[in-house]
Amino acid sequence: MSLAANPTQPVTPRPAARGGPAVQPAWLRVTHWLNVLAVVVMVLSGWRIYNASPIFDFRFPNAYTLGGWLGGALLWHFAAMWLLVGNGLAYLLLNLATGRMARRLFPVSPRGILRDAWAALRGRLAHDDPRHYNHVQRAAYLFAILDLAALVLSGLAIWKPVQLAWLCDLMGGFQPARTVHFVAMALLVAFIVVHVAMVALVPRTLRTMITGR
Amino acid sequence: MSLTRNANKAIDGELVLKDARKLLASRIEAPTRRSFLLRTLSLGGLAMLSGCSLDDNESVEKALMAVSRWNDRVQGAIFQPTRLAPTYTEADITRPFPFNAFYGVDEAPEVDEDGFRLEVTGMVADKRSWRLPELRAMAQVDEITRHICVEGWSAIGRWGGVRFSDFLRRVGADTTAKYVGFKCADDYYSSIDMPTALHPQTLLALTYDGKVLPREYGFPMKLRVPTKLGYKNPKHIQAIFVTNTYAGGYWEDQGYNWFGGS
C-alpha cells in the first residue's frame, strides 16, 4: 500500500484485479453511507426549520424539505443528530486507530494542493490508484470533516444556549450561532456538489465505495 | 418501510401524499393527532416514501416520537439547576417585543382582574385559589432575559413577578413530583419538569417592563422560563397543577419536543 501511495514508484497493477485487501475497508464504507443518510436528513429537515424564521432574504422551497412542518422537521433533525454524531465519532476513532487518517489524508500542503489542482485543470492528474488521494482530495476530505465538526458545535450552541453558554459565546451569541450553522451547512452542500460531480467523472470510485474494490 | 415497487401503488401513494399536503397546509391551525401524523411525514415532494402506506408512516412517526422522549431524558440529565441564563441590560431590550401565539393579537383573551382566581390543584398542601393582589404581595423579582422561539428568532424582554419556587413552596407543593402543569385562558396548556420549575430564574410573571403584564403578553400572568423555548412559557395562566402524570402540552402533543430546554 505504501508503495502504491508513493508517486515516485512505478504504478503497480490495481490490487482490485489481484484480489488484495479492499481499497476502502468495510468500516469506512459503512460509516460513509450512514453519514450520507444522516446528512441528507439533517440538511433537508434543517431547511424546513430555517424556513420557520429565515435569517436571509429567502426560503427553501418546501418541496425540497423534510418533515412537512416545523414540528415534523424538528423531530427528524433531533433524531438524525444522534446518527450523525455517533457515526461521525466512530468514523474518526477508526480512522485514527487504524492509521488510515495519517496515511491517506496527510501530508497535505498548500503547495501540493496548488500543484495537483493545476495538474487536474490540465487533465494531467492521474488517478489510476484509488488508494492514493491527491492533495486536492486530501484537503477536500479534511475540510468536510472540519466543516461537519463546525456544524455539530454550532448546532449544539443553538440547541443549548444556556446549558452550553460557553459554546454559544464562542459562536458570538445565539443569533450568530445560527448564521455559523447556516454557513457551515452551505459549505457542506457545496462540498457534496463537487464530490458528486467528481464521482460522476470517475465512476469507478462509486463502485469502490460500495464494494470496497 | 415497505418498498413495494408496484407502479400503481407508488402513484397512488404520491397522490395521497400530495392531497394530504394540500389539505394540511390550510389546516396547520387545527391540530389533531391524525393531522400531525400526516404532516410529519408528508416529505414535501421527496419520492423517498412513495409506495409506503400510511401504516408505515405511523411506525416512522412512532419511532421519531420515541427518540423525542429519549431527548427529553437527555435534556433532563444535562439540565443544571443552578446554571443561570444570561441576563441583559435595559438597553438590550427588543422594542417592540414581538407578540406571538397560535392566534392573532386581536384574539388574545381578555381576563377580568376582579373576577380572576388562580386555581392550584394536584400534589399541593394548600389548594385554595389565589387573587392577583395576593400574588403581588409576595416578594417580587425582575429580570431581563432572552426569549428564544422554537422557530429560531429571539427577543430580549424584562419580566417581573414571583419566583415560581417561592410560590410552589408557599402552596406546599410536593417538590418531589415530576411535573407542574398549566391551563390557560386561551385554551393553551403546557407542563414542565420540577427541576426547571424550581430554577431560580423561573418566574410567575405579573409585569412586563415594569408595567402590569399587558393582555398581548399574557395578562394576568405568564410563566417566564428563560431556560426553555418560548412555547414552554404559557401565558394567561388560570390553573396550575402538580402531578406525577405526564401532561404534555398544546404544541408538545403535536410533535414539539416536550422538554424544550435551552
CSV table of N, CA, C and O in Angstrom, one decimal, chain B residues 96-198:
chain,number,residue,atom,x,y,z
B,96,PRO,N,-40.4,47.0,19.5
B,96,PRO,CA,-41.4,46.4,20.5
B,96,PRO,C,-41.1,45.0,20.6
B,96,PRO,O,-40.7,44.3,19.6
B,97,PHE,N,-41.4,44.4,21.8
B,97,PHE,CA,-41.3,43.0,21.9
B,97,PHE,C,-42.3,42.3,21.1
B,97,PHE,O,-43.5,42.6,21.2
B,98,PRO,N,-42.0,41.3,20.3
B,98,PRO,CA,-42.9,40.7,19.4
B,98,PRO,C,-44.1,39.9,20.1
B,98,PRO,O,-43.9,39.3,21.1
B,99,PHE,N,-45.3,40.1,19.6
B,99,PHE,CA,-46.4,39.2,20.0
B,99,PHE,C,-46.3,37.9,19.3
B,99,PHE,O,-46.0,37.9,18.1
B,100,ASN,N,-46.6,36.8,20.0
B,100,ASN,CA,-46.5,35.5,19.3
B,100,ASN,C,-47.5,34.6,20.0
B,100,ASN,O,-47.5,34.4,21.2
B,101,ALA,N,-48.4,34.0,19.2
B,101,ALA,CA,-49.3,33.0,19.8
B,101,ALA,C,-49.9,32.2,18.6
B,101,ALA,O,-49.5,32.4,17.4
B,102,PHE,N,-50.7,31.2,18.9
B,102,PHE,CA,-51.3,30.4,17.8
B,102,PHE,C,-52.6,31.1,17.2
B,102,PHE,O,-53.3,30.5,16.5
B,103,TYR,N,-52.7,32.4,17.6
B,103,TYR,CA,-53.9,33.2,17.1
B,103,TYR,C,-53.4,34.6,16.9
B,103,TYR,O,-52.3,35.0,17.4
B,104,GLY,N,-54.2,35.5,16.3
B,104,GLY,CA,-53.8,36.9,16.1
B,104,GLY,C,-53.9,37.7,17.4
B,104,GLY,O,-54.6,37.3,18.3
B,105,VAL,N,-53.2,38.8,17.4
B,105,VAL,CA,-53.2,39.7,18.7
B,105,VAL,C,-54.6,40.1,19.1
B,105,VAL,O,-54.9,40.2,20.3
B,106,ASP,N,-55.5,40.3,18.1
B,106,ASP,CA,-56.8,40.7,18.5
B,106,ASP,C,-57.6,39.7,19.2
B,106,ASP,O,-58.6,40.0,19.9
B,107,GLU,N,-57.2,38.4,19.0
B,107,GLU,CA,-57.9,37.3,19.6
B,107,GLU,C,-57.4,36.9,21.0
B,107,GLU,O,-57.9,36.0,21.6
B,108,ALA,N,-56.4,37.7,21.5
B,108,ALA,CA,-55.8,37.4,22.8
B,108,ALA,C,-57.0,37.5,23.9
B,108,ALA,O,-57.8,38.4,23.8
B,109,PRO,N,-57.0,36.6,24.8
B,109,PRO,CA,-58.2,36.6,25.7
B,109,PRO,C,-58.2,37.8,26.7
B,109,PRO,O,-57.1,38.3,27.0
B,110,GLU,N,-59.4,38.3,27.0
B,110,GLU,CA,-59.5,39.4,27.9
B,110,GLU,C,-59.9,38.8,29.3
B,110,GLU,O,-61.0,38.3,29.4
B,111,VAL,N,-59.0,38.9,30.2
B,111,VAL,CA,-59.3,38.3,31.5
B,111,VAL,C,-59.6,39.5,32.5
B,111,VAL,O,-58.9,40.5,32.5
B,112,ASP,N,-60.8,39.4,33.2
B,112,ASP,CA,-61.2,40.4,34.1
B,112,ASP,C,-60.5,40.2,35.5
B,112,ASP,O,-60.6,39.2,36.1
B,113,GLU,N,-59.8,41.2,35.9
B,113,GLU,CA,-59.0,41.1,37.1
B,113,GLU,C,-59.8,40.8,38.3
B,113,GLU,O,-59.4,40.0,39.2
B,114,ASP,N,-61.0,41.5,38.5
B,114,ASP,CA,-61.8,41.4,39.7
B,114,ASP,C,-62.3,39.9,39.9
B,114,ASP,O,-62.3,39.4,41.0
B,115,GLY,N,-62.7,39.3,38.8
B,115,GLY,CA,-63.3,38.0,38.9
B,115,GLY,C,-62.2,36.9,38.8
B,115,GLY,O,-62.5,35.7,39.0
B,116,PHE,N,-61.0,37.3,38.6
B,116,PHE,CA,-59.9,36.3,38.3
B,116,PHE,C,-59.5,35.5,39.6
B,116,PHE,O,-59.3,36.1,40.6
B,117,ARG,N,-59.5,34.2,39.5
B,117,ARG,CA,-58.9,33.4,40.6
B,117,ARG,C,-58.0,32.4,39.9
B,117,ARG,O,-58.3,31.7,39.0
B,118,LEU,N,-56.8,32.3,40.5
B,118,LEU,CA,-55.8,31.3,40.0
B,118,LEU,C,-56.1,30.0,40.8
B,118,LEU,O,-56.0,29.9,42.0
B,119,GLU,N,-56.3,28.9,40.1
B,119,GLU,CA,-56.7,27.6,40.7
B,119,GLU,C,-55.4,26.9,40.9
B,119,GLU,O,-54.5,26.8,40.0
B,120,VAL,N,-55.2,26.2,42.0
B,120,VAL,CA,-54.0,25.4,42.3
B,120,VAL,C,-54.4,24.1,42.8
B,120,VAL,O,-55.2,23.9,43.8
B,121,THR,N,-54.0,23.0,42.0
B,121,THR,CA,-54.5,21.7,42.3
B,121,THR,C,-53.4,20.7,42.3
B,121,THR,O,-52.3,21.0,42.0
B,122,GLY,N,-53.7,19.4,42.5
B,122,GLY,CA,-52.8,18.3,42.4
B,122,GLY,C,-52.0,18.1,43.7
B,122,GLY,O,-52.6,18.3,44.8
B,123,MET,N,-50.7,17.8,43.6
B,123,MET,CA,-50.0,17.5,44.8
B,123,MET,C,-49.5,18.7,45.6
B,123,MET,O,-48.3,19.0,45.6
B,124,VAL,N,-50.4,19.4,46.1
B,124,VAL,CA,-50.1,20.6,46.9
B,124,VAL,C,-50.9,20.5,48.2
B,124,VAL,O,-52.0,20.0,48.3
B,125,ALA,N,-50.3,21.1,49.3
B,125,ALA,CA,-51.0,21.1,50.6
B,125,ALA,C,-52.1,22.1,50.6
B,125,ALA,O,-53.2,21.8,51.2
B,126,ASP,N,-51.9,23.2,50.0
B,126,ASP,CA,-52.9,24.3,50.1
B,126,ASP,C,-53.6,24.5,48.7
B,126,ASP,O,-53.0,25.1,47.8
B,127,LYS,N,-54.8,24.1,48.6
B,127,LYS,CA,-55.5,24.1,47.3
B,127,LYS,C,-56.4,25.3,47.1
B,127,LYS,O,-57.1,25.4,46.2
B,128,ARG,N,-56.3,26.3,48.0
B,128,ARG,CA,-57.2,27.5,47.8
B,128,ARG,C,-56.7,28.2,46.6
B,128,ARG,O,-55.6,28.2,46.2
B,129,SER,N,-57.7,29.0,46.0
B,129,SER,CA,-57.3,29.7,44.8
B,129,SER,C,-56.8,31.1,45.2
B,129,SER,O,-57.0,31.6,46.3
B,130,TRP,N,-56.1,31.7,44.2
B,130,TRP,CA,-55.4,33.0,44.5
B,130,TRP,C,-56.0,34.1,43.7
B,130,TRP,O,-56.4,34.0,42.6
B,131,ARG,N,-56.0,35.3,44.4
B,131,ARG,CA,-56.4,36.5,43.7
B,131,ARG,C,-55.1,37.3,43.3
B,131,ARG,O,-54.1,37.1,44.0
B,132,LEU,N,-55.1,38.1,42.3
B,132,LEU,CA,-53.9,38.8,41.9
B,132,LEU,C,-53.2,39.6,43.0
B,132,LEU,O,-52.0,39.6,43.1
B,133,PRO,N,-54.0,40.4,43.8
B,133,PRO,CA,-53.3,41.2,44.8
B,133,PRO,C,-52.5,40.4,45.8
B,133,PRO,O,-51.4,40.8,46.3
B,134,GLU,N,-52.9,39.1,46.0
B,134,GLU,CA,-52.2,38.2,46.9
B,134,GLU,C,-50.8,37.9,46.3
B,134,GLU,O,-49.8,37.8,47.0
B,135,LEU,N,-50.8,37.7,45.0
B,135,LEU,CA,-49.6,37.3,44.4
B,135,LEU,C,-48.6,38.6,44.3
B,135,LEU,O,-47.4,38.4,44.5
B,136,ARG,N,-49.2,39.7,44.1
B,136,ARG,CA,-48.4,41.0,44.1
B,136,ARG,C,-47.9,41.3,45.5
B,136,ARG,O,-46.8,42.0,45.5
B,137,ALA,N,-48.5,40.7,46.5
B,137,ALA,CA,-48.0,41.0,47.9
B,137,ALA,C,-46.8,40.1,48.2
B,137,ALA,O,-46.0,40.4,49.2
B,138,MET,N,-46.5,39.1,47.4
B,138,MET,CA,-45.3,38.3,47.7
B,138,MET,C,-44.1,39.0,47.1
B,138,MET,O,-44.2,40.0,46.4
B,139,ALA,N,-42.9,38.5,47.6
B,139,ALA,CA,-41.6,39.1,47.1
B,139,ALA,C,-41.5,39.1,45.6
B,139,ALA,O,-41.8,38.0,45.0
B,140,GLN,N,-41.2,40.2,45.0
B,140,GLN,CA,-41.2,40.3,43.5
B,140,GLN,C,-39.7,40.4,43.0
B,140,GLN,O,-38.9,41.0,43.7
B,141,VAL,N,-39.4,39.8,41.9
B,141,VAL,CA,-38.1,39.9,41.3
B,141,VAL,C,-38.3,40.3,39.8
B,141,VAL,O,-39.4,40.1,39.2
B,142,ASP,N,-37.3,40.9,39.3
B,142,ASP,CA,-37.3,41.4,37.9
B,142,ASP,C,-36.1,40.9,37.2
B,142,ASP,O,-35.0,40.8,37.7
B,143,GLU,N,-36.3,40.5,36.0
B,143,GLU,CA,-35.1,40.0,35.2
B,143,GLU,C,-35.3,40.3,33.7
B,143,GLU,O,-36.4,40.3,33.2
B,144,ILE,N,-34.1,40.6,33.1
B,144,ILE,CA,-34.1,40.9,31.7
B,144,ILE,C,-33.4,39.7,31.0
B,144,ILE,O,-32.2,39.5,31.2
B,145,THR,N,-34.1,38.9,30.2
B,145,THR,CA,-33.6,37.7,29.7
B,145,THR,C,-34.0,37.5,28.2
B,145,THR,O,-34.9,38.2,27.7
B,146,ARG,N,-33.4,36.6,27.5
B,146,ARG,CA,-33.7,36.3,26.1
B,146,ARG,C,-34.7,35.2,26.0
B,146,ARG,O,-34.6,34.1,26.5
B,147,HIS,N,-35.8,35.6,25.3
B,147,HIS,CA,-36.8,34.7,24.9
B,147,HIS,C,-36.4,34.1,23.6
B,147,HIS,O,-36.3,34.8,22.6
B,148,ILE,N,-36.3,32.7,23.5
B,148,ILE,CA,-35.9,32.1,22.3
B,148,ILE,C,-37.1,31.2,21.8
B,148,ILE,O,-37.6,30.4,22.5
B,149,CYS,N,-37.5,31.6,20.5
B,149,CYS,CA,-38.6,30.8,20.0
B,149,CYS,C,-38.1,29.6,19.2
B,149,CYS,O,-37.0,29.6,18.6
B,150,VAL,N,-38.9,28.6,19.2
B,150,VAL,CA,-38.5,27.3,18.5
B,150,VAL,C,-38.3,27.6,17.0
B,150,VAL,O,-37.6,26.8,16.4
B,151,GLU,N,-38.9,28.7,16.5
B,151,GLU,CA,-38.8,29.0,15.1
B,151,GLU,C,-37.4,29.5,14.8
B,151,GLU,O,-37.0,29.5,13.6
B,152,GLY,N,-36.7,30.0,15.8
B,152,GLY,CA,-35.3,30.4,15.6
B,152,GLY,C,-35.1,31.9,15.9
B,152,GLY,O,-34.0,32.3,16.2
B,153,TRP,N,-36.2,32.7,16.0
B,153,TRP,CA,-36.0,34.1,16.3
B,153,TRP,C,-35.9,34.2,17.9
B,153,TRP,O,-36.3,33.3,18.6
B,154,SER,N,-35.3,35.3,18.3
B,154,SER,CA,-35.2,35.5,19.7
B,154,SER,C,-35.4,37.0,20.0
B,154,SER,O,-35.2,37.8,19.1
B,155,ALA,N,-35.8,37.3,21.2
B,155,ALA,CA,-36.0,38.7,21.6
B,155,ALA,C,-35.8,38.9,23.1
B,155,ALA,O,-36.0,37.9,23.9
B,156,ILE,N,-35.2,40.0,23.5
B,156,ILE,CA,-34.9,40.2,24.9
B,156,ILE,C,-36.0,41.1,25.5
B,156,ILE,O,-36.4,42.1,25.0
B,157,GLY,N,-36.4,40.6,26.7
B,157,GLY,CA,-37.5,41.3,27.4
B,157,GLY,C,-37.3,41.3,28.9
B,157,GLY,O,-36.4,40.7,29.4
B,158,ARG,N,-38.1,42.2,29.5
B,158,ARG,CA,-38.0,42.3,31.0
B,158,ARG,C,-39.3,41.9,31.7
B,158,ARG,O,-40.3,42.5,31.5
B,159,TRP,N,-39.2,40.8,32.5
B,159,TRP,CA,-40.3,40.3,33.2
B,159,TRP,C,-40.1,40.4,34.7
B,159,TRP,O,-39.0,40.2,35.1
B,160,GLY,N,-41.2,40.6,35.4
B,160,GLY,CA,-41.1,40.7,36.8
B,160,GLY,C,-42.3,39.9,37.4
B,160,GLY,O,-43.3,39.7,36.8
B,161,GLY,N,-42.1,39.4,38.7
B,161,GLY,CA,-43.1,38.7,39.3
B,161,GLY,C,-42.6,37.9,40.5
B,161,GLY,O,-41.5,38.2,41.0
B,162,VAL,N,-43.3,36.8,40.8
B,162,VAL,CA,-43.0,36.0,41.9
B,162,VAL,C,-42.1,34.8,41.4
B,162,VAL,O,-42.3,34.2,40.4
B,163,ARG,N,-41.0,34.6,42.2
B,163,ARG,CA,-40.2,33.5,41.9
B,163,ARG,C,-41.1,32.2,42.0
B,163,ARG,O,-41.7,32.0,43.0
B,164,PHE,N,-41.1,31.4,41.0
B,164,PHE,CA,-42.0,30.3,40.9
B,164,PHE,C,-41.7,29.3,42.1
B,164,PHE,O,-42.6,28.7,42.6
B,165,SER,N,-40.4,29.1,42.4
B,165,SER,CA,-40.1,28.2,43.5
B,165,SER,C,-40.7,28.7,44.8
B,165,SER,O,-41.2,27.9,45.7
B,166,ASP,N,-40.7,30.1,45.0
B,166,ASP,CA,-41.3,30.7,46.2
B,166,ASP,C,-42.8,30.3,46.3
B,166,ASP,O,-43.4,29.9,47.3
B,167,PHE,N,-43.5,30.4,45.1
B,167,PHE,CA,-44.9,30.1,45.0
B,167,PHE,C,-45.2,28.7,45.3
B,167,PHE,O,-46.1,28.3,46.1
B,168,LEU,N,-44.4,27.8,44.7
B,168,LEU,CA,-44.6,26.3,44.9
B,168,LEU,C,-44.4,26.0,46.4
B,168,LEU,O,-45.2,25.2,47.0
B,169,ARG,N,-43.4,26.6,47.1
B,169,ARG,CA,-43.2,26.3,48.5
B,169,ARG,C,-44.4,26.9,49.3
B,169,ARG,O,-44.8,26.3,50.3
B,170,ARG,N,-44.8,28.1,48.9
B,170,ARG,CA,-45.9,28.7,49.6
B,170,ARG,C,-47.2,27.8,49.6
B,170,ARG,O,-47.9,27.7,50.6
B,171,VAL,N,-47.5,27.2,48.5
B,171,VAL,CA,-48.7,26.4,48.4
B,171,VAL,C,-48.4,24.9,48.9
B,171,VAL,O,-49.3,24.1,48.8
B,172,GLY,N,-47.2,24.7,49.4
B,172,GLY,CA,-46.9,23.4,49.9
B,172,GLY,C,-46.8,22.3,48.8
B,172,GLY,O,-47.3,21.2,49.1
B,173,ALA,N,-46.3,22.7,47.7
B,173,ALA,CA,-46.2,21.7,46.6
B,173,ALA,C,-45.2,20.6,47.0
B,173,ALA,O,-44.2,20.8,47.6
B,174,ASP,N,-45.6,19.4,46.5
B,174,ASP,CA,-44.7,18.2,46.7
B,174,ASP,C,-43.6,18.4,45.6
B,174,ASP,O,-43.8,18.1,44.5
B,175,THR,N,-42.4,18.9,46.0
B,175,THR,CA,-41.4,19.2,45.0
B,175,THR,C,-40.7,17.9,44.6
B,175,THR,O,-39.7,18.0,43.8
B,176,THR,N,-41.1,16.8,45.1
B,176,THR,CA,-40.5,15.5,44.5
B,176,THR,C,-41.4,15.0,43.4
B,176,THR,O,-41.0,14.0,42.7
B,177,ALA,N,-42.5,15.7,43.1
B,177,ALA,CA,-43.3,15.3,42.0
B,177,ALA,C,-42.6,15.6,40.7
B,177,ALA,O,-41.6,16.4,40.7
B,178,LYS,N,-43.0,15.0,39.6
B,178,LYS,CA,-42.3,15.1,38.3
B,178,LYS,C,-42.6,16.3,37.6
B,178,LYS,O,-41.7,16.9,36.9
B,179,TYR,N,-43.9,16.7,37.6
B,179,TYR,CA,-44.3,17.8,36.6
B,179,TYR,C,-45.1,18.9,37.3
B,179,TYR,O,-45.8,18.6,38.3
B,180,VAL,N,-45.1,20.1,36.7
B,180,VAL,CA,-46.0,21.1,37.0
B,180,VAL,C,-46.7,21.5,35.7
B,180,VAL,O,-46.1,21.7,34.7
B,181,GLY,N,-48.1,21.5,35.7
B,181,GLY,CA,-48.8,21.7,34.5
B,181,GLY,C,-49.6,23.0,34.6
B,181,GLY,O,-49.8,23.6,35.7
B,182,PHE,N,-49.9,23.6,33.4
B,182,PHE,CA,-50.6,24.9,33.4
B,182,PHE,C,-51.7,24.8,32.4
B,182,PHE,O,-51.6,24.3,31.3
B,183,LYS,N,-52.9,25.5,32.8
B,183,LYS,CA,-54.0,25.6,31.9
B,183,LYS,C,-54.3,27.1,31.7
B,183,LYS,O,-54.2,27.8,32.7
B,184,CYS,N,-54.6,27.5,30.5
B,184,CYS,CA,-54.6,28.9,30.2
B,184,CYS,C,-56.0,29.4,29.7
B,184,CYS,O,-56.7,28.6,29.2
B,185,ALA,N,-56.2,30.7,29.7
B,185,ALA,CA,-57.5,31.3,29.3
B,185,ALA,C,-57.7,31.2,27.8
B,185,ALA,O,-58.8,31.3,27.3
B,186,ASP,N,-56.6,31.0,27.1
B,186,ASP,CA,-56.7,30.9,25.6
B,186,ASP,C,-56.8,29.4,25.2
B,186,ASP,O,-56.5,29.1,24.0
B,187,ASP,N,-57.0,28.5,26.1
B,187,ASP,CA,-57.1,27.0,25.9
B,187,ASP,C,-55.7,26.5,25.6
B,187,ASP,O,-55.6,25.3,25.2
B,188,TYR,N,-54.7,27.3,25.8
B,188,TYR,CA,-53.3,26.8,25.7
B,188,TYR,C,-53.0,26.0,26.9
B,188,TYR,O,-53.6,26.2,28.0
B,189,TYR,N,-52.1,25.0,26.8
B,189,TYR,CA,-51.7,24.3,28.0
B,189,TYR,C,-50.3,23.8,27.8
B,189,TYR,O,-49.9,23.6,26.7
B,190,SER,N,-49.6,23.6,28.9
B,190,SER,CA,-48.3,23.0,28.8
B,190,SER,C,-47.9,22.5,30.2
B,190,SER,O,-48.6,22.6,31.2
B,191,SER,N,-46.7,21.8,30.2
B,191,SER,CA,-46.2,21.3,31.5
B,191,SER,C,-44.7,21.3,31.5
B,191,SER,O,-44.1,21.2,30.4
B,192,ILE,N,-44.1,21.4,32.6
B,192,ILE,CA,-42.6,21.4,32.7
B,192,ILE,C,-42.2,20.5,33.8
B,192,ILE,O,-43.0,20.0,34.7
B,193,ASP,N,-40.9,20.2,33.8
B,193,ASP,CA,-40.3,19.3,34.8
B,193,ASP,C,-40.1,20.1,36.1
B,193,ASP,O,-39.9,21.3,36.1
B,194,MET,N,-40.1,19.4,37.2
B,194,MET,CA,-39.9,20.0,38.5
B,194,MET,C,-38.6,20.7,38.7
B,194,MET,O,-38.6,21.9,39.2
B,195,PRO,N,-37.4,20.2,38.3
B,195,PRO,CA,-36.2,20.9,38.4
B,195,PRO,C,-36.2,22.3,37.7
B,195,PRO,O,-35.7,23.3,38.3
B,196,THR,N,-36.9,22.4,36.6
B,196,THR,CA,-37.0,23.7,35.9
B,196,THR,C,-37.9,24.6,36.7
B,196,THR,O,-37.7,25.8,36.8
B,197,ALA,N,-39.0,24.0,37.2
B,197,ALA,CA,-40.0,24.8,38.0
B,197,ALA,C,-39.3,25.5,39.2
B,197,ALA,O,-39.7,26.6,39.6
B,198,LEU,N,-38.3,24.8,39.7
B,198,LEU,CA,-37.6,25.3,40.9
B,198,LEU,C,-36.4,26.1,40.6
B,198,LEU,O,-35.7,26.6,41.5
